[in-house]
Amino acid sequence: MRVLNQFFRFGWEQALSCLFPVVIFASLAITQVVSLPFLPRYDWLLIIFLLMQWWMIRSGLETVDELKVITLFHLIGLALELFKVHMGSWAYPEEGYSKVLGVPLYSGFMYASVASYLCQAWRRLSVNLVKWPPMWLVVPLAAAIYLNFFTHHYWIDFRWWLSGLVIIIFWKSWVTYAINGSRFRMPIVFSFILIGFFIWIAENIATFFGAWEYPNQTEAWSLVHLGKVSSWLLLVIVSFLIVASLKQVKGKSSTKVSTSQVL
């Protein structure tokens, strides 16, 4: 009974952490079936996501610090979208007033929703990092992974080398989380793979509802190639490393403040 209780508690906390992604998928599905008046679909999606973000801050489901992280991811994702659409990796075929260089502004929220999940799950499950590598390794690795999304169009694709580096650097690292007062742990590399796989599933749902389309989906929808899991895996790693690094920095700052107050 205790095991079942912990399992359902874990599922409930995960569901709350996924609230923003769920709203995104629901909005994609509904606007695909129901035609909304006055504005194109992409513009309505942007309005819905902005209202959702406002409500999450207003209701206290997200903190102001988490909003800062989410905004950073929105900008990072939007920069990647502008480049990838320009290179023809995928496209947004529908019309919209809020499109910039072929990219609707709502697309940044799809990246921001990953950060929203990470931040909320971190807080709700009291996540701690064990044997976290030094910043001088983590920051260059995250930067190299992100830059490879751009440079592989012109040069060598280093994704598999970078994936190997991730395994080597984080081989001894663990993430611990709390459920009903009990702490559990999981290898960080395994958590990367799990999150990347589920985001690949989410990507299939998103393309099915017309969030964007790959060149092979122009005529008819088809399953996103499994090779895309590697791309999402690396993107998840970048997301996790940024959130974890910010948490580490903030944690050290909070400790310094507390110590100075005591002194």
mmCIF file of C-alpha atoms in Angstrom:
data_model
loop_
_atom_site.group_PDB
_atom_site.id
_atom_site.type_symbol
_atom_site.label_atom_id
_atom_site.label_comp_id
_atom_site.label_asym_id
_atom_site.label_seq_id
_atom_site.Cartn_x
_atom_site.Cartn_y
_atom_site.Cartn_z
ATOM 1 C CA MET A 1 0.000 0.000 0.000
ATOM 2 C CA ARG A 2 2.854 2.385 0.865
ATOM 3 C CA VAL A 3 4.484 1.718 -2.513
ATOM 4 C CA LEU A 4 1.224 2.461 -4.342
ATOM 5 C CA ASN A 5 0.713 5.613 -2.308
ATOM 6 C CA GLN A 6 4.197 6.845 -3.188
ATOM 7 C CA PHE A 7 3.679 5.944 -6.849
ATOM 8 C CA PHE A 8 0.427 7.933 -7.074
ATOM 9 C CA ARG A 9 1.962 10.822 -5.153
ATOM 10 C CA PHE A 10 4.865 10.875 -7.590
ATOM 11 C CA GLY A 11 2.418 10.820 -10.515
ATOM 12 C CA TRP A 12 0.387 13.669 -9.003
ATOM 13 C CA GLU A 13 3.447 15.869 -8.493
ATOM 14 C CA GLN A 14 4.604 15.119 -12.036
ATOM 15 C CA ALA A 15 1.152 15.993 -13.387
ATOM 16 C CA LEU A 16 1.192 19.352 -11.583
ATOM 17 C CA SER A 17 4.683 20.019 -12.924
ATOM 18 C CA CYS A 18 3.468 19.266 -16.468
ATOM 19 C CA LEU A 19 0.564 21.733 -16.304
ATOM 20 C CA PHE A 20 2.047 24.178 -18.817
ATOM 21 C CA PRO A 21 2.914 21.441 -21.395
ATOM 22 C CA VAL A 22 -0.588 19.975 -20.977
ATOM 23 C CA VAL A 23 -2.161 23.375 -21.739
ATOM 24 C CA ILE A 24 0.063 23.666 -24.821
ATOM 25 C CA PHE A 25 -1.014 20.277 -26.190
ATOM 26 C CA ALA A 26 -4.661 20.883 -25.344
ATOM 27 C CA SER A 27 -4.554 24.260 -27.112
ATOM 28 C CA LEU A 28 -2.898 22.736 -30.179
ATOM 29 C CA ALA A 29 -5.565 20.035 -30.328
ATOM 30 C CA ILE A 30 -8.552 22.326 -29.769
ATOM 31 C CA THR A 31 -7.436 25.011 -32.228
ATOM 32 C CA GLN A 32 -6.825 22.311 -34.834
ATOM 33 C CA VAL A 33 -10.450 21.203 -34.595
ATOM 34 C CA VAL A 34 -12.200 24.486 -33.707
ATOM 35 C CA SER A 35 -11.707 27.579 -35.846
ATOM 36 C CA LEU A 36 -11.404 30.662 -33.651
ATOM 37 C CA PRO A 37 -12.612 34.022 -35.042
ATOM 38 C CA PHE A 38 -10.802 37.301 -35.790
ATOM 39 C CA LEU A 39 -7.210 36.033 -35.621
ATOM 40 C CA PRO A 40 -5.182 33.227 -37.229
ATOM 41 C CA ARG A 41 -4.558 30.108 -35.169
ATOM 42 C CA TYR A 42 -0.897 30.898 -34.411
ATOM 43 C CA ASP A 43 -1.889 34.247 -32.898
ATOM 44 C CA TRP A 44 -4.552 32.671 -30.706
ATOM 45 C CA LEU A 45 -1.970 30.160 -29.471
ATOM 46 C CA LEU A 46 0.360 32.997 -28.497
ATOM 47 C CA ILE A 47 -2.445 34.757 -26.589
ATOM 48 C CA ILE A 48 -3.445 31.541 -24.790
ATOM 49 C CA PHE A 49 0.124 30.797 -23.732
ATOM 50 C CA LEU A 50 0.713 34.363 -22.529
ATOM 51 C CA LEU A 51 -2.486 34.210 -20.458
ATOM 52 C CA MET A 52 -1.447 30.816 -19.078
ATOM 53 C CA GLN A 53 1.938 32.169 -18.070
ATOM 54 C CA TRP A 54 0.309 35.174 -16.391
ATOM 55 C CA TRP A 55 -2.131 32.937 -14.511
ATOM 56 C CA MET A 56 0.611 30.600 -13.276
ATOM 57 C CA ILE A 57 2.507 33.524 -11.763
ATOM 58 C CA ARG A 58 -0.685 35.132 -10.427
ATOM 59 C CA SER A 59 -1.841 31.889 -8.791
ATOM 60 C CA GLY A 60 1.556 31.127 -7.271
ATOM 61 C CA LEU A 61 2.094 27.929 -9.264
ATOM 62 C CA GLU A 62 5.315 29.483 -10.539
ATOM 63 C CA THR A 63 7.657 31.875 -8.781
ATOM 64 C CA VAL A 64 9.192 35.043 -10.201
ATOM 65 C CA ASP A 65 12.622 33.344 -10.205
ATOM 66 C CA GLU A 66 11.177 30.463 -12.224
ATOM 67 C CA LEU A 67 9.673 32.978 -14.657
ATOM 68 C CA LYS A 68 13.162 34.389 -15.247
ATOM 69 C CA VAL A 69 14.470 30.927 -16.127
ATOM 70 C CA ILE A 70 11.461 30.240 -18.365
ATOM 71 C CA THR A 71 11.965 33.561 -20.185
ATOM 72 C CA LEU A 72 15.608 32.638 -20.804
ATOM 73 C CA PHE A 73 14.491 29.346 -22.349
ATOM 74 C CA HIS A 74 11.905 31.142 -24.455
ATOM 75 C CA LEU A 75 14.658 33.302 -25.975
ATOM 76 C CA ILE A 76 17.036 30.349 -26.428
ATOM 77 C CA GLY A 77 14.294 28.323 -28.111
ATOM 78 C CA LEU A 78 13.190 31.195 -30.323
ATOM 79 C CA ALA A 79 16.756 31.745 -31.557
ATOM 80 C CA LEU A 80 17.000 28.047 -32.414
ATOM 81 C CA GLU A 81 13.619 28.129 -34.180
ATOM 82 C CA LEU A 82 14.601 31.123 -36.332
ATOM 83 C CA PHE A 83 17.756 29.362 -37.470
ATOM 84 C CA LYS A 84 16.211 25.924 -38.050
ATOM 85 C CA VAL A 85 13.268 27.284 -40.035
ATOM 86 C CA HIS A 86 15.689 29.346 -42.132
ATOM 87 C CA MET A 87 17.711 26.173 -42.826
ATOM 88 C CA GLY A 88 14.552 24.248 -43.800
ATOM 89 C CA SER A 89 14.723 21.746 -40.924
ATOM 90 C CA TRP A 90 11.001 22.278 -40.315
ATOM 91 C CA ALA A 91 8.331 24.848 -41.122
ATOM 92 C CA TYR A 92 5.243 26.639 -39.812
ATOM 93 C CA PRO A 93 2.983 26.660 -42.884
ATOM 94 C CA GLU A 94 -0.019 28.531 -41.467
ATOM 95 C CA GLU A 95 -0.542 32.299 -41.541
ATOM 96 C CA GLY A 96 -0.113 34.527 -38.496
ATOM 97 C CA TYR A 97 0.437 38.155 -37.564
ATOM 98 C CA SER A 98 2.864 37.142 -34.826
ATOM 99 C CA LYS A 99 5.279 35.345 -37.173
ATOM 100 C CA VAL A 100 8.851 36.635 -37.399
ATOM 101 C CA LEU A 101 10.929 35.337 -40.341
ATOM 102 C CA GLY A 102 8.518 32.431 -40.696
ATOM 103 C CA VAL A 103 8.502 31.538 -36.994
ATOM 104 C CA PRO A 104 5.400 32.168 -34.822
ATOM 105 C CA LEU A 105 6.296 33.658 -31.457
ATOM 106 C CA TYR A 106 4.279 31.009 -29.632
ATOM 107 C CA SER A 107 6.953 28.456 -30.544
ATOM 108 C CA GLY A 108 9.257 29.770 -27.805
ATOM 109 C CA PHE A 109 6.722 28.627 -25.221
ATOM 110 C CA MET A 110 7.241 25.014 -26.260
ATOM 111 C CA TYR A 111 10.840 25.285 -25.081
ATOM 112 C CA ALA A 112 9.798 27.359 -22.074
ATOM 113 C CA SER A 113 7.368 24.596 -21.063
ATOM 114 C CA VAL A 114 10.317 22.197 -20.693
ATOM 115 C CA ALA A 115 11.958 24.689 -18.320
ATOM 116 C CA SER A 116 8.636 25.115 -16.510
ATOM 117 C CA TYR A 117 8.440 21.349 -15.954
ATOM 118 C CA LEU A 118 12.040 21.139 -14.729
ATOM 119 C CA CYS A 119 11.668 24.077 -12.333
ATOM 120 C CA GLN A 120 8.394 22.875 -10.851
ATOM 121 C CA ALA A 121 9.438 19.238 -10.555
ATOM 122 C CA TRP A 122 12.649 20.418 -8.884
ATOM 123 C CA ARG A 123 10.685 22.356 -6.292
ATOM 124 C CA ARG A 124 7.821 19.894 -5.745
ATOM 125 C CA LEU A 125 10.082 16.839 -5.403
ATOM 126 C CA SER A 126 12.852 18.608 -3.442
ATOM 127 C CA VAL A 127 15.460 17.575 -5.983
ATOM 128 C CA ASN A 128 19.097 17.407 -4.884
ATOM 129 C CA LEU A 129 22.178 16.722 -6.980
ATOM 130 C CA VAL A 130 24.815 14.229 -5.851
ATOM 131 C CA LYS A 131 28.399 14.390 -7.163
ATOM 132 C CA TRP A 132 27.565 17.229 -9.547
ATOM 133 C CA PRO A 133 30.525 18.011 -11.845
ATOM 134 C CA PRO A 134 32.343 21.368 -11.508
ATOM 135 C CA MET A 135 30.972 24.398 -13.343
ATOM 136 C CA TRP A 136 34.049 24.640 -15.562
ATOM 137 C CA LEU A 137 32.968 21.330 -17.110
ATOM 138 C CA VAL A 138 29.190 21.843 -17.085
ATOM 139 C CA VAL A 139 29.002 25.315 -18.675
ATOM 140 C CA PRO A 140 31.258 24.608 -21.711
ATOM 141 C CA LEU A 141 29.465 21.278 -22.276
ATOM 142 C CA ALA A 142 26.031 22.934 -22.311
ATOM 143 C CA ALA A 143 27.329 25.668 -24.647
ATOM 144 C CA ALA A 144 28.901 23.105 -27.000
ATOM 145 C CA ILE A 145 25.683 21.060 -27.187
ATOM 146 C CA TYR A 146 23.601 24.146 -27.963
ATOM 147 C CA LEU A 147 26.060 25.471 -30.565
ATOM 148 C CA ASN A 148 26.139 22.080 -32.291
ATOM 149 C CA PHE A 149 22.460 22.539 -33.189
ATOM 150 C CA PHE A 150 23.661 25.424 -35.388
ATOM 151 C CA THR A 151 27.140 24.404 -36.534
ATOM 152 C CA HIS A 152 26.286 20.889 -37.744
ATOM 153 C CA HIS A 153 24.617 22.455 -40.778
ATOM 154 C CA TYR A 154 28.016 23.772 -41.891
ATOM 155 C CA TRP A 155 30.508 21.452 -40.243
ATOM 156 C CA ILE A 156 30.753 18.061 -38.523
ATOM 157 C CA ASP A 157 27.843 16.887 -36.378
ATOM 158 C CA PHE A 158 29.339 16.221 -32.963
ATOM 159 C CA ARG A 159 26.129 15.045 -31.267
ATOM 160 C CA TRP A 160 27.350 11.502 -30.635
ATOM 161 C CA TRP A 161 30.707 12.725 -29.313
ATOM 162 C CA LEU A 162 28.885 15.167 -27.069
ATOM 163 C CA SER A 163 26.534 12.408 -25.905
ATOM 164 C CA GLY A 164 29.584 10.317 -25.018
ATOM 165 C CA LEU A 165 31.044 13.228 -23.060
ATOM 166 C CA VAL A 166 27.771 13.555 -21.137
ATOM 167 C CA ILE A 167 27.951 9.885 -20.120
ATOM 168 C CA ILE A 168 31.588 10.222 -19.036
ATOM 169 C CA ILE A 169 31.162 13.489 -17.116
ATOM 170 C CA PHE A 170 27.896 12.511 -15.395
ATOM 171 C CA TRP A 171 28.562 8.790 -14.941
ATOM 172 C CA LYS A 172 28.899 9.109 -11.152
ATOM 173 C CA SER A 173 26.215 11.787 -10.754
ATOM 174 C CA TRP A 174 22.820 11.122 -9.216
ATOM 175 C CA VAL A 175 19.630 13.059 -8.682
ATOM 176 C CA THR A 176 17.663 12.469 -5.473
ATOM 177 C CA TYR A 177 14.015 13.382 -4.938
ATOM 178 C CA ALA A 178 11.530 13.145 -2.080
ATOM 179 C CA ILE A 179 8.081 11.525 -2.052
ATOM 180 C CA ASN A 180 6.048 11.529 1.173
ATOM 181 C CA GLY A 181 9.151 12.016 3.284
ATOM 182 C CA SER A 182 11.129 9.210 1.634
ATOM 183 C CA ARG A 183 14.076 9.985 -0.638
ATOM 184 C CA PHE A 184 14.842 8.097 -3.821
ATOM 185 C CA ARG A 185 17.679 8.418 -6.269
ATOM 186 C CA MET A 186 18.228 7.960 -9.993
ATOM 187 C CA PRO A 187 21.330 8.193 -12.216
ATOM 188 C CA ILE A 188 21.271 11.572 -13.971
ATOM 189 C CA VAL A 189 22.148 9.995 -17.330
ATOM 190 C CA PHE A 190 19.100 7.711 -17.064
ATOM 191 C CA SER A 191 16.850 10.676 -16.183
ATOM 192 C CA PHE A 192 18.134 12.486 -19.298
ATOM 193 C CA ILE A 193 17.162 9.522 -21.475
ATOM 194 C CA LEU A 194 13.703 9.191 -19.912
ATOM 195 C CA ILE A 195 12.845 12.882 -20.309
ATOM 196 C CA GLY A 196 14.221 12.956 -23.883
ATOM 197 C CA PHE A 197 12.105 9.943 -24.862
ATOM 198 C CA PHE A 198 8.906 11.403 -23.444
ATOM 199 C CA ILE A 199 9.573 14.716 -25.186
ATOM 200 C CA TRP A 200 9.949 12.772 -28.447
ATOM 201 C CA ILE A 201 6.486 11.312 -27.800
ATOM 202 C CA ALA A 202 5.229 14.836 -27.124
ATOM 203 C CA GLU A 203 6.823 15.972 -30.401
ATOM 204 C CA ASN A 204 4.801 13.369 -32.301
ATOM 205 C CA ILE A 205 1.625 14.650 -30.653
ATOM 206 C CA ALA A 206 2.576 18.257 -31.433
ATOM 207 C CA THR A 207 3.283 17.622 -35.117
ATOM 208 C CA PHE A 208 0.073 15.589 -35.398
ATOM 209 C CA PHE A 209 -1.860 18.655 -34.239
ATOM 210 C CA GLY A 210 0.032 20.939 -36.605
ATOM 211 C CA ALA A 211 2.328 22.777 -34.190
ATOM 212 C CA TRP A 212 4.963 22.561 -36.941
ATOM 213 C CA GLU A 213 5.852 20.102 -39.685
ATOM 214 C CA TYR A 214 8.982 18.354 -40.890
ATOM 215 C CA PRO A 215 9.724 18.071 -44.628
ATOM 216 C CA ASN A 216 8.552 14.427 -44.660
ATOM 217 C CA GLN A 217 5.205 15.489 -43.120
ATOM 218 C CA THR A 218 4.254 17.994 -45.824
ATOM 219 C CA GLU A 219 1.923 15.635 -47.696
ATOM 220 C CA ALA A 220 0.686 13.642 -44.707
ATOM 221 C CA TRP A 221 1.594 13.226 -41.062
ATOM 222 C CA SER A 222 4.076 10.479 -40.236
ATOM 223 C CA LEU A 223 5.873 9.378 -37.098
ATOM 224 C CA VAL A 224 8.865 11.532 -36.200
ATOM 225 C CA HIS A 225 12.036 9.551 -36.853
ATOM 226 C CA LEU A 226 13.521 7.897 -33.773
ATOM 227 C CA GLY A 227 16.795 9.627 -34.601
ATOM 228 C CA LYS A 228 15.165 12.820 -33.327
ATOM 229 C CA VAL A 229 15.334 11.353 -29.823
ATOM 230 C CA SER A 230 19.065 12.148 -29.831
ATOM 231 C CA SER A 231 18.314 15.797 -30.644
ATOM 232 C CA TRP A 232 15.696 16.088 -27.909
ATOM 233 C CA LEU A 233 17.972 14.221 -25.508
ATOM 234 C CA LEU A 234 20.707 16.803 -26.055
ATOM 235 C CA LEU A 235 18.204 19.655 -25.746
ATOM 236 C CA VAL A 236 16.942 18.211 -22.462
ATOM 237 C CA ILE A 237 20.535 17.954 -21.246
ATOM 238 C CA VAL A 238 21.122 21.627 -22.074
ATOM 239 C CA SER A 239 17.874 22.533 -20.284
ATOM 240 C CA PHE A 240 18.757 20.474 -17.233
ATOM 241 C CA LEU A 241 22.315 21.825 -17.067
ATOM 242 C CA ILE A 242 21.110 25.444 -17.236
ATOM 243 C CA VAL A 243 18.441 24.929 -14.568
ATOM 244 C CA ALA A 244 20.825 22.938 -12.354
ATOM 245 C CA SER A 245 23.598 25.529 -12.705
ATOM 246 C CA LEU A 246 21.211 28.373 -11.827
ATOM 247 C CA LYS A 247 19.950 26.389 -8.827
ATOM 248 C CA GLN A 248 23.536 25.797 -7.710
ATOM 249 C CA VAL A 249 24.424 29.485 -8.035
ATOM 250 C CA LYS A 250 21.250 30.594 -6.229
ATOM 251 C CA GLY A 251 21.800 27.995 -3.520
ATOM 252 C CA LYS A 252 25.320 29.280 -2.884
ATOM 253 C CA SER A 253 24.074 32.882 -2.859
ATOM 254 C CA SER A 254 21.334 31.990 -0.355
ATOM 255 C CA THR A 255 23.882 30.226 1.849
ATOM 256 C CA LYS A 256 26.165 33.274 1.795
ATOM 257 C CA VAL A 257 23.272 35.562 2.694
ATOM 258 C CA SER A 258 22.179 33.300 5.555
ATOM 259 C CA THR A 259 25.766 33.042 6.869
ATOM 260 C CA SER A 260 26.295 36.806 6.749
ATOM 261 C CA GLN A 261 23.021 37.331 8.590
ATOM 262 C CA VAL A 262 24.090 34.915 11.334
ATOM 263 C CA LEU A 263 27.503 36.562 11.616
#
